[in-house]
PDB file of C-alpha atoms in Angstrom:
ATOM      1  CA  UNK A   8      96.658 102.627 121.959  1.00 92.00           C
ATOM      2  CA  UNK A   9      93.532 103.175 119.677  1.00 96.00           C
ATOM      3  CA  UNK A  10      90.826 100.491 119.341  1.00 97.00           C
ATOM      4  CA  UNK A  11      92.238  99.595 115.808  1.00 97.00           C
ATOM      5  CA  UNK A  12      95.970  99.050 117.037  1.00 96.00           C
ATOM      6  CA  UNK A  13      94.630  96.559 119.789  1.00 97.00           C
ATOM      7  CA  UNK A  14      92.676  94.773 117.155  1.00 96.00           C
ATOM      8  CA  UNK A  15      95.709  94.454 114.966  1.00 96.00           C
ATOM      9  CA  UNK A  16      97.494  93.115 117.902  1.00 94.00           C
ATOM     10  CA  UNK A  17      94.741  90.547 118.833  1.00 96.00           C
ATOM     11  CA  UNK A  18      93.979  89.217 115.319  1.00 94.00           C
ATOM     12  CA  UNK A  19      97.729  88.910 114.764  1.00 92.00           C
ATOM     13  CA  UNK A  20      98.184  87.020 117.903  1.00 93.00           C
ATOM     14  CA  UNK A  21      95.115  84.948 117.178  1.00 93.00           C
ATOM     15  CA  UNK A  22      95.840  84.141 113.362  1.00 90.00           C
ATOM     16  CA  UNK A  23      99.584  84.735 112.544  1.00 89.00           C
ATOM     17  CA  UNK A  24     101.534  83.805 115.818  1.00 88.00           C
ATOM     18  CA  UNK A  25     103.512  80.943 114.175  1.00 90.00           C
ATOM     19  CA  UNK A  26     106.470  82.679 112.774  1.00 89.00           C
ATOM     20  CA  UNK A  27     107.715  79.571 110.987  1.00 90.00           C
ATOM     21  CA  UNK A  28     104.581  79.091 109.297  1.00 89.00           C
ATOM     22  CA  UNK A  29     104.450  82.793 108.030  1.00 92.00           C
ATOM     23  CA  UNK A  30     107.739  82.638 106.786  1.00 91.00           C
ATOM     24  CA  UNK A  31     107.155  79.113 104.789  1.00 91.00           C
ATOM     25  CA  UNK A  32     104.139  80.830 103.152  1.00 93.00           C
ATOM     26  CA  UNK A  33     106.017  84.206 102.252  1.00 94.00           C
ATOM     27  CA  UNK A  34     108.781  82.313 100.892  1.00 93.00           C
ATOM     28  CA  UNK A  35     106.668  80.244  98.693  1.00 94.00           C
ATOM     29  CA  UNK A  36     104.816  82.919  97.269  1.00 95.00           C
ATOM     30  CA  UNK A  37     108.186  84.868  96.471  1.00 94.00           C
ATOM     31  CA  UNK A  38     109.425  82.055  94.821  1.00 94.00           C
ATOM     32  CA  UNK A  39     106.287  81.794  92.586  1.00 95.00           C
ATOM     33  CA  UNK A  40     106.788  85.475  91.984  1.00 95.00           C
ATOM     34  CA  UNK A  41     110.439  84.777  90.826  1.00 95.00           C
ATOM     35  CA  UNK A  42     109.744  81.664  88.744  1.00 95.00           C
ATOM     36  CA  UNK A  43     106.308  82.128  87.578  1.00 95.00           C
ATOM     37  CA  UNK A  44     107.477  81.610  83.932  1.00 94.00           C
ATOM     38  CA  UNK A  45     108.955  77.987  84.800  1.00 93.00           C
ATOM     39  CA  UNK A  46     106.942  74.919  85.244  1.00 90.00           C
ATOM     40  CA  UNK A  47     105.767  74.921  88.993  1.00 89.00           C
ATOM     41  CA  UNK A  48     103.514  72.547  90.933  1.00 87.00           C
ATOM     42  CA  UNK A  49     102.384  71.865  94.359  1.00 89.00           C
ATOM     43  CA  UNK A  50     104.894  68.714  94.813  1.00 88.00           C
ATOM     44  CA  UNK A  51     107.687  71.001  93.812  1.00 84.00           C
ATOM     45  CA  UNK A  52     106.735  73.937  96.041  1.00 89.00           C
ATOM     46  CA  UNK A  53     106.150  71.862  99.014  1.00 89.00           C
ATOM     47  CA  UNK A  54     109.541  69.868  98.265  1.00 84.00           C
ATOM     48  CA  UNK A  55     111.624  72.966  98.361  1.00 85.00           C
ATOM     49  CA  UNK A  56     109.771  74.258 101.559  1.00 81.00           C
ATOM     50  CA  UNK A  57     110.353  70.853 103.253  1.00 81.00           C
ATOM     51  CA  UNK A  58     106.605  70.633 103.879  1.00 85.00           C
ATOM     52  CA  UNK A  59     103.707  68.434 103.031  1.00 89.00           C
ATOM     53  CA  UNK A  60     101.770  69.585  99.677  1.00 89.00           C
ATOM     54  CA  UNK A  61      98.408  69.284 101.648  1.00 92.00           C
ATOM     55  CA  UNK A  62      99.846  71.532 104.478  1.00 91.00           C
ATOM     56  CA  UNK A  63     101.341  74.016 102.124  1.00 92.00           C
ATOM     57  CA  UNK A  64      98.014  74.406 100.368  1.00 93.00           C
ATOM     58  CA  UNK A  65      96.069  74.801 103.211  1.00 93.00           C
ATOM     59  CA  UNK A  66      98.362  77.503 104.622  1.00 92.00           C
ATOM     60  CA  UNK A  67      98.663  79.285 101.337  1.00 93.00           C
ATOM     61  CA  UNK A  68      95.108  79.624 101.160  1.00 94.00           C
ATOM     62  CA  UNK A  69      94.805  80.805 104.546  1.00 92.00           C
ATOM     63  CA  UNK A  70      97.218  83.569 104.178  1.00 92.00           C
ATOM     64  CA  UNK A  71      96.585  84.758 100.584  1.00 93.00           C
ATOM     65  CA  UNK A  72      92.924  83.582  99.779  1.00 92.00           C
ATOM     66  CA  UNK A  73      94.124  81.706  96.797  1.00 93.00           C
ATOM     67  CA  UNK A  74      95.693  78.206  96.202  1.00 94.00           C
ATOM     68  CA  UNK A  75      99.273  78.239  94.944  1.00 93.00           C
ATOM     69  CA  UNK A  76      97.881  77.238  91.621  1.00 93.00           C
ATOM     70  CA  UNK A  77      95.451  80.090  91.626  1.00 94.00           C
ATOM     71  CA  UNK A  78      98.148  82.635  92.576  1.00 95.00           C
ATOM     72  CA  UNK A  79     100.335  81.334  89.998  1.00 95.00           C
ATOM     73  CA  UNK A  80      97.791  81.889  87.310  1.00 95.00           C
ATOM     74  CA  UNK A  81      97.139  85.306  88.515  1.00 95.00           C
ATOM     75  CA  UNK A  82     100.790  86.260  88.481  1.00 95.00           C
ATOM     76  CA  UNK A  83     101.067  84.948  84.866  1.00 95.00           C
ATOM     77  CA  UNK A  84      97.911  86.708  83.720  1.00 96.00           C
ATOM     78  CA  UNK A  85      99.082  89.890  85.206  1.00 95.00           C
ATOM     79  CA  UNK A  86     102.728  89.750  83.571  1.00 96.00           C
ATOM     80  CA  UNK A  87     101.127  88.710  80.420  1.00 96.00           C
ATOM     81  CA  UNK A  88      98.935  91.832  80.418  1.00 95.00           C
ATOM     82  CA  UNK A  89     101.985  93.793  80.590  1.00 93.00           C
ATOM     83  CA  UNK A  90     103.695  92.102  77.847  1.00 95.00           C
ATOM     84  CA  UNK A  91     100.602  92.672  75.773  1.00 94.00           C
ATOM     85  CA  UNK A  92     100.102  96.568  76.320  1.00 92.00           C
ATOM     86  CA  UNK A  93     104.025  96.637  75.227  1.00 91.00           C
ATOM     87  CA  UNK A  94     102.814  95.173  71.734  1.00 90.00           C
ATOM     88  CA  UNK A  95     104.008  91.587  72.213  1.00 93.00           C
ATOM     89  CA  UNK A  96     102.123  88.798  70.264  1.00 93.00           C
ATOM     90  CA  UNK A  97      99.622  86.638  72.080  1.00 93.00           C
ATOM     91  CA  UNK A  98     101.604  83.227  71.311  1.00 94.00           C
ATOM     92  CA  UNK A  99     104.765  84.838  72.473  1.00 95.00           C
ATOM     93  CA  UNK A 100     103.210  86.367  75.650  1.00 95.00           C
ATOM     94  CA  UNK A 101     101.792  83.032  76.531  1.00 96.00           C
ATOM     95  CA  UNK A 102     104.903  81.091  76.465  1.00 95.00           C
ATOM     96  CA  UNK A 103     107.292  83.900  77.996  1.00 95.00           C
ATOM     97  CA  UNK A 104     104.669  83.813  81.205  1.00 96.00           C
ATOM     98  CA  UNK A 105     104.734  80.031  81.486  1.00 94.00           C
ATOM     99  CA  UNK A 106     101.596  78.871  79.944  1.00 94.00           C
ATOM    100  CA  UNK A 107     102.029  75.649  78.005  1.00 91.00           C
ATOM    101  CA  UNK A 108      99.291  76.323  75.308  1.00 93.00           C
ATOM    102  CA  UNK A 109      97.744  79.464  73.791  1.00 93.00           C
ATOM    103  CA  UNK A 110      94.317  77.934  74.161  1.00 93.00           C
ATOM    104  CA  UNK A 111      94.506  77.443  77.741  1.00 91.00           C
ATOM    105  CA  UNK A 112      96.114  80.869  78.075  1.00 94.00           C
ATOM    106  CA  UNK A 113      93.185  82.488  76.128  1.00 94.00           C
ATOM    107  CA  UNK A 114      90.718  80.787  78.239  1.00 94.00           C
ATOM    108  CA  UNK A 115      92.012  81.622  81.552  1.00 94.00           C
ATOM    109  CA  UNK A 116      92.992  85.190  80.500  1.00 95.00           C
ATOM    110  CA  UNK A 117      89.315  85.744  79.404  1.00 95.00           C
ATOM    111  CA  UNK A 118      87.779  84.333  82.490  1.00 94.00           C
ATOM    112  CA  UNK A 119      89.851  86.529  84.590  1.00 92.00           C
ATOM    113  CA  UNK A 120      89.611  89.763  82.617  1.00 91.00           C
ATOM    114  CA  UNK A 121      86.486  89.221  80.575  1.00 92.00           C
ATOM    115  CA  UNK A 122      88.405  89.775  77.224  1.00 93.00           C
ATOM    116  CA  UNK A 123      90.454  87.519  74.860  1.00 94.00           C
ATOM    117  CA  UNK A 124      94.367  88.330  74.865  1.00 95.00           C
ATOM    118  CA  UNK A 125      93.931  89.868  71.569  1.00 93.00           C
ATOM    119  CA  UNK A 126      90.896  92.094  72.532  1.00 93.00           C
ATOM    120  CA  UNK A 127      92.763  93.185  75.596  1.00 93.00           C
ATOM    121  CA  UNK A 128      95.639  94.230  73.577  1.00 91.00           C
ATOM    122  CA  UNK A 129      93.317  95.993  71.073  1.00 90.00           C
ATOM    123  CA  UNK A 130      91.648  97.620  73.724  1.00 87.00           C
ATOM    124  CA  UNK A 131      94.953  98.774  75.544  1.00 83.00           C
ATOM    125  CA  UNK A 132      96.123 100.257  72.349  1.00 78.00           C
ATOM    126  CA  UNK A 133      93.003 102.287  71.862  1.00 76.00           C
ATOM    127  CA  UNK A 134      93.527 103.759  75.228  1.00 71.00           C
ATOM    128  CA  UNK A 135      97.085 104.507  74.422  1.00 69.00           C
ATOM    129  CA  UNK A 136      96.235 106.310  71.496  1.00 67.00           C
ATOM    130  CA  UNK A 137      93.525 108.181  73.150  1.00 67.00           C
ATOM    131  CA  UNK A 138      95.695 109.248  76.039  1.00 62.00           C
ATOM    132  CA  UNK A 139      98.532 110.443  73.428  1.00 57.00           C
TER     133      UNK A 139
ATOM    134  CA  UNK B  24      78.063  96.734  86.981  1.00 91.00           C
ATOM    135  CA  UNK B  25      81.594  98.299  87.608  1.00 87.00           C
ATOM    136  CA  UNK B  26      83.244  99.841  90.388  1.00 92.00           C
ATOM    137  CA  UNK B  27      83.884 103.397  89.245  1.00 94.00           C
ATOM    138  CA  UNK B  28      84.024 105.616  92.409  1.00 96.00           C
ATOM    139  CA  UNK B  29      84.813 105.137  96.146  1.00 94.00           C
ATOM    140  CA  UNK B  30      83.643 107.948  98.203  1.00 96.00           C
ATOM    141  CA  UNK B  31      85.911 109.321 100.906  1.00 97.00           C
ATOM    142  CA  UNK B  32      84.078 111.980 103.531  1.00 96.00           C
ATOM    143  CA  UNK B  33      86.002 115.166 103.853  1.00 96.00           C
ATOM    144  CA  UNK B  34      85.492 118.314 105.835  1.00 93.00           C
ATOM    145  CA  UNK B  35      87.208 120.540 103.153  1.00 95.00           C
ATOM    146  CA  UNK B  36      87.451 119.632  99.575  1.00 96.00           C
ATOM    147  CA  UNK B  37      90.059 122.062  98.613  1.00 96.00           C
ATOM    148  CA  UNK B  38      92.513 120.753 101.456  1.00 96.00           C
ATOM    149  CA  UNK B  39      91.516 117.151 100.255  1.00 97.00           C
ATOM    150  CA  UNK B  40      92.597 117.805  96.733  1.00 97.00           C
ATOM    151  CA  UNK B  41      95.942 119.385  98.033  1.00 98.00           C
ATOM    152  CA  UNK B  42      96.639 116.506 100.344  1.00 98.00           C
ATOM    153  CA  UNK B  43      95.877 113.583  97.652  1.00 98.00           C
ATOM    154  CA  UNK B  44      97.710 115.339  94.889  1.00 97.00           C
ATOM    155  CA  UNK B  45     100.555 116.776  96.519  1.00 97.00           C
ATOM    156  CA  UNK B  46     101.482 114.368  99.396  1.00 97.00           C
ATOM    157  CA  UNK B  47      99.965 111.108  97.964  1.00 97.00           C
ATOM    158  CA  UNK B  48     100.500 111.818  94.243  1.00 96.00           C
ATOM    159  CA  UNK B  49      97.160 111.470  92.980  1.00 97.00           C
ATOM    160  CA  UNK B  50      95.891 113.274  89.935  1.00 97.00           C
ATOM    161  CA  UNK B  51      92.625 115.040  89.650  1.00 97.00           C
ATOM    162  CA  UNK B  52      90.047 113.510  87.179  1.00 97.00           C
ATOM    163  CA  UNK B  53      86.735 115.792  87.465  1.00 97.00           C
ATOM    164  CA  UNK B  54      86.059 118.703  89.174  1.00 96.00           C
ATOM    165  CA  UNK B  55      82.276 119.808  88.445  1.00 96.00           C
ATOM    166  CA  UNK B  56      80.674 122.739  90.266  1.00 94.00           C
ATOM    167  CA  UNK B  57      77.621 121.884  92.048  1.00 93.00           C
ATOM    168  CA  UNK B  58      75.489 123.988  94.721  1.00 90.00           C
ATOM    169  CA  UNK B  59      76.714 125.724  97.947  1.00 89.00           C
ATOM    170  CA  UNK B  60      80.255 125.678  96.900  1.00 90.00           C
ATOM    171  CA  UNK B  61      80.269 121.785  96.779  1.00 94.00           C
ATOM    172  CA  UNK B  62      82.110 120.257  93.932  1.00 95.00           C
ATOM    173  CA  UNK B  63      81.817 116.641  92.294  1.00 97.00           C
ATOM    174  CA  UNK B  64      85.678 116.307  92.758  1.00 97.00           C
ATOM    175  CA  UNK B  65      87.438 113.320  92.099  1.00 98.00           C
ATOM    176  CA  UNK B  66      91.146 111.936  91.751  1.00 98.00           C
ATOM    177  CA  UNK B  67      92.960 109.078  90.260  1.00 97.00           C
ATOM    178  CA  UNK B  68      96.068 107.126  90.768  1.00 96.00           C
ATOM    179  CA  UNK B  69      98.725 108.025  88.133  1.00 94.00           C
ATOM    180  CA  UNK B  70      99.196 104.282  87.883  1.00 90.00           C
ATOM    181  CA  UNK B  71      95.409 103.744  87.049  1.00 89.00           C
ATOM    182  CA  UNK B  72      94.364 106.729  85.134  1.00 90.00           C
ATOM    183  CA  UNK B  73      91.312 104.917  83.949  1.00 88.00           C
ATOM    184  CA  UNK B  74      91.035 102.982  87.062  1.00 92.00           C
ATOM    185  CA  UNK B  75      88.533 103.689  90.152  1.00 96.00           C
ATOM    186  CA  UNK B  76      88.263 107.332  91.239  1.00 97.00           C
ATOM    187  CA  UNK B  77      88.410 108.525  94.720  1.00 97.00           C
ATOM    188  CA  UNK B  78      85.350 111.233  95.267  1.00 98.00           C
ATOM    189  CA  UNK B  79      85.945 113.872  97.855  1.00 97.00           C
ATOM    190  CA  UNK B  80      82.456 113.638  99.579  1.00 96.00           C
ATOM    191  CA  UNK B  81      81.705 116.506 101.435  1.00 94.00           C
ATOM    192  CA  UNK B  82      78.996 114.857 103.697  1.00 91.00           C
ATOM    193  CA  UNK B  83      80.762 115.822 107.099  1.00 88.00           C
ATOM    194  CA  UNK B  84      80.138 119.634 106.314  1.00 88.00           C
ATOM    195  CA  UNK B  85      76.489 119.085 105.220  1.00 86.00           C
ATOM    196  CA  UNK B  86      75.246 116.094 107.091  1.00 93.00           C
ATOM    197  CA  UNK B  87      75.583 115.891 111.003  1.00 95.00           C
ATOM    198  CA  UNK B  88      75.639 111.934 111.144  1.00 96.00           C
ATOM    199  CA  UNK B  89      78.203 111.767 108.502  1.00 95.00           C
ATOM    200  CA  UNK B  90      80.227 114.073 110.616  1.00 95.00           C
ATOM    201  CA  UNK B  91      79.690 111.879 113.810  1.00 96.00           C
ATOM    202  CA  UNK B  92      80.526 108.633 112.021  1.00 96.00           C
ATOM    203  CA  UNK B  93      83.598 109.991 110.448  1.00 97.00           C
ATOM    204  CA  UNK B  94      84.612 111.099 114.041  1.00 97.00           C
ATOM    205  CA  UNK B  95      84.030 108.101 115.557  1.00 97.00           C
ATOM    206  CA  UNK B  96      86.045 105.983 112.941  1.00 97.00           C
ATOM    207  CA  UNK B  97      89.062 108.454 113.549  1.00 98.00           C
ATOM    208  CA  UNK B  98      88.948 108.207 117.269  1.00 97.00           C
ATOM    209  CA  UNK B  99      88.841 104.566 117.199  1.00 98.00           C
ATOM    210  CA  UNK B 100      92.020 104.532 114.783  1.00 98.00           C
ATOM    211  CA  UNK B 101      89.995 102.688 112.141  1.00 98.00           C
ATOM    212  CA  UNK B 102      90.864 103.503 108.489  1.00 98.00           C
ATOM    213  CA  UNK B 103      88.096 104.683 106.153  1.00 96.00           C
ATOM    214  CA  UNK B 104      90.013 103.433 102.932  1.00 96.00           C
ATOM    215  CA  UNK B 105      92.834 101.433 101.853  1.00 97.00           C
ATOM    216  CA  UNK B 106      95.268 101.710  99.123  1.00 97.00           C
ATOM    217  CA  UNK B 107      97.710  99.314  97.542  1.00 96.00           C
ATOM    218  CA  UNK B 108     101.206 100.089  97.370  1.00 97.00           C
ATOM    219  CA  UNK B 109     104.334  98.526  96.090  1.00 95.00           C
ATOM    220  CA  UNK B 110     106.324  99.060  99.234  1.00 97.00           C
ATOM    221  CA  UNK B 111     104.642 100.239 102.816  1.00 98.00           C
ATOM    222  CA  UNK B 112     108.299 100.845 104.054  1.00 98.00           C
ATOM    223  CA  UNK B 113     109.147 103.079 101.287  1.00 98.00           C
ATOM    224  CA  UNK B 114     105.793 104.924 101.484  1.00 98.00           C
ATOM    225  CA  UNK B 115     106.235 105.337 105.051  1.00 98.00           C
ATOM    226  CA  UNK B 116     109.557 106.885 104.816  1.00 98.00           C
ATOM    227  CA  UNK B 117     108.727 109.124 101.826  1.00 98.00           C
ATOM    228  CA  UNK B 118     105.069 110.433 103.608  1.00 98.00           C
ATOM    229  CA  UNK B 119     107.119 110.980 106.800  1.00 98.00           C
ATOM    230  CA  UNK B 120     109.600 113.216 105.105  1.00 98.00           C
ATOM    231  CA  UNK B 121     106.501 115.179 103.784  1.00 97.00           C
ATOM    232  CA  UNK B 122     105.223 115.474 107.532  1.00 97.00           C
ATOM    233  CA  UNK B 123     102.304 113.148 107.043  1.00 98.00           C
ATOM    234  CA  UNK B 124     101.546 111.896 110.341  1.00 98.00           C
ATOM    235  CA  UNK B 125     101.179 107.959 110.706  1.00 98.00           C
ATOM    236  CA  UNK B 126      98.969 106.572 113.780  1.00 97.00           C
ATOM    237  CA  UNK B 127     100.336 102.746 112.883  1.00 97.00           C
ATOM    238  CA  UNK B 128     103.927 102.443 111.651  1.00 97.00           C
ATOM    239  CA  UNK B 129     104.529  99.699 109.050  1.00 97.00           C
ATOM    240  CA  UNK B 130     103.338  96.384 110.859  1.00 96.00           C
ATOM    241  CA  UNK B 131     103.161  92.897 109.305  1.00 94.00           C
ATOM    242  CA  UNK B 132      99.886  91.057 109.615  1.00 93.00           C
ATOM    243  CA  UNK B 133     100.602  87.346 108.443  1.00 91.00           C
ATOM    244  CA  UNK B 134     101.474  87.981 104.500  1.00 92.00           C
ATOM    245  CA  UNK B 135     100.434  91.639 104.451  1.00 94.00           C
ATOM    246  CA  UNK B 136     102.219  94.811 105.586  1.00 96.00           C
ATOM    247  CA  UNK B 137     100.256  97.618 106.640  1.00 97.00           C
ATOM    248  CA  UNK B 138     100.476 101.351 107.984  1.00 98.00           C
ATOM    249  CA  UNK B 139      98.008 104.017 108.591  1.00 98.00           C
ATOM    250  CA  UNK B 140      98.276 107.877 108.231  1.00 98.00           C
ATOM    251  CA  UNK B 141      96.093 110.670 108.884  1.00 98.00           C
ATOM    252  CA  UNK B 142      94.906 112.415 105.617  1.00 97.00           C
ATOM    253  CA  UNK B 143      94.239 115.703 107.514  1.00 96.00           C
ATOM    254  CA  UNK B 144      90.730 115.802 106.221  1.00 96.00           C
ATOM    255  CA  UNK B 145      89.211 113.835 109.111  1.00 96.00           C
ATOM    256  CA  UNK B 146      90.085 110.578 107.912  1.00 97.00           C
ATOM    257  CA  UNK B 147      92.580 107.760 108.591  1.00 98.00           C
ATOM    258  CA  UNK B 148      93.940 105.831 105.405  1.00 98.00           C
ATOM    259  CA  UNK B 149      95.367 102.283 105.509  1.00 98.00           C
ATOM    260  CA  UNK B 150      98.298 101.431 102.928  1.00 98.00           C
ATOM    261  CA  UNK B 151      99.059  97.744 102.571  1.00 97.00           C
ATOM    262  CA  UNK B 152     101.191  95.283 100.362  1.00 96.00           C
ATOM    263  CA  UNK B 153     101.397  91.608 100.031  1.00 92.00           C
ATOM    264  CA  UNK B 154     104.597  90.522 101.347  1.00 91.00           C
TER     265      UNK B 154
END
């Protein structure tokens, strides 16, 4: 067994030995991935996993490095990028991925990508034309 | 400031290009001849043609400490780079059929699944997905 394999086993034992905990976190992420376009909050996510919201918050951050809310926003932004790249309008993309208002969508989109949704769409169209 | 190039040390640039394009499925981006047969040779993922490039850095051939460092990492089983994949298990099956040698089979580490393979150029590469 190599040094790296031994380290994998050691770290896994130290950090991820609680199987039930791991299952709770992974199923929460899967739920967010499958329902990102719906209204989701920590109360609801903890309710469906039979756990306290503070416990779930800590666990999720420990495993994924993000809070469930941050993960949900990242997921929605990534999904909105696909819609924008395929030519969908900014407002329609905003609602389809689950954001409540175009202004909060634009602000979050810009803070994550450095571009507003419409700037992102223009840039993506420009690249498409150049590649074709 | 942007992340544009990630260097991977290789013992032979031709072999590296063959492995990374034919087995992993990357495509050549730049191939610029330099001196002593060395090239500025980069590949990109087909999923991100404008994304970060992997540069095949011929350091182990030209700089002894680079060769020593590369061998030490390899002997310890430590990957020199990591690529994201949709499914580690599917890539493991696909690459195994292409005779790629894995030193770590698909393994779960908390909310991540990883596997490590030999790139035949002196390095181990880790593939990973969030689960």
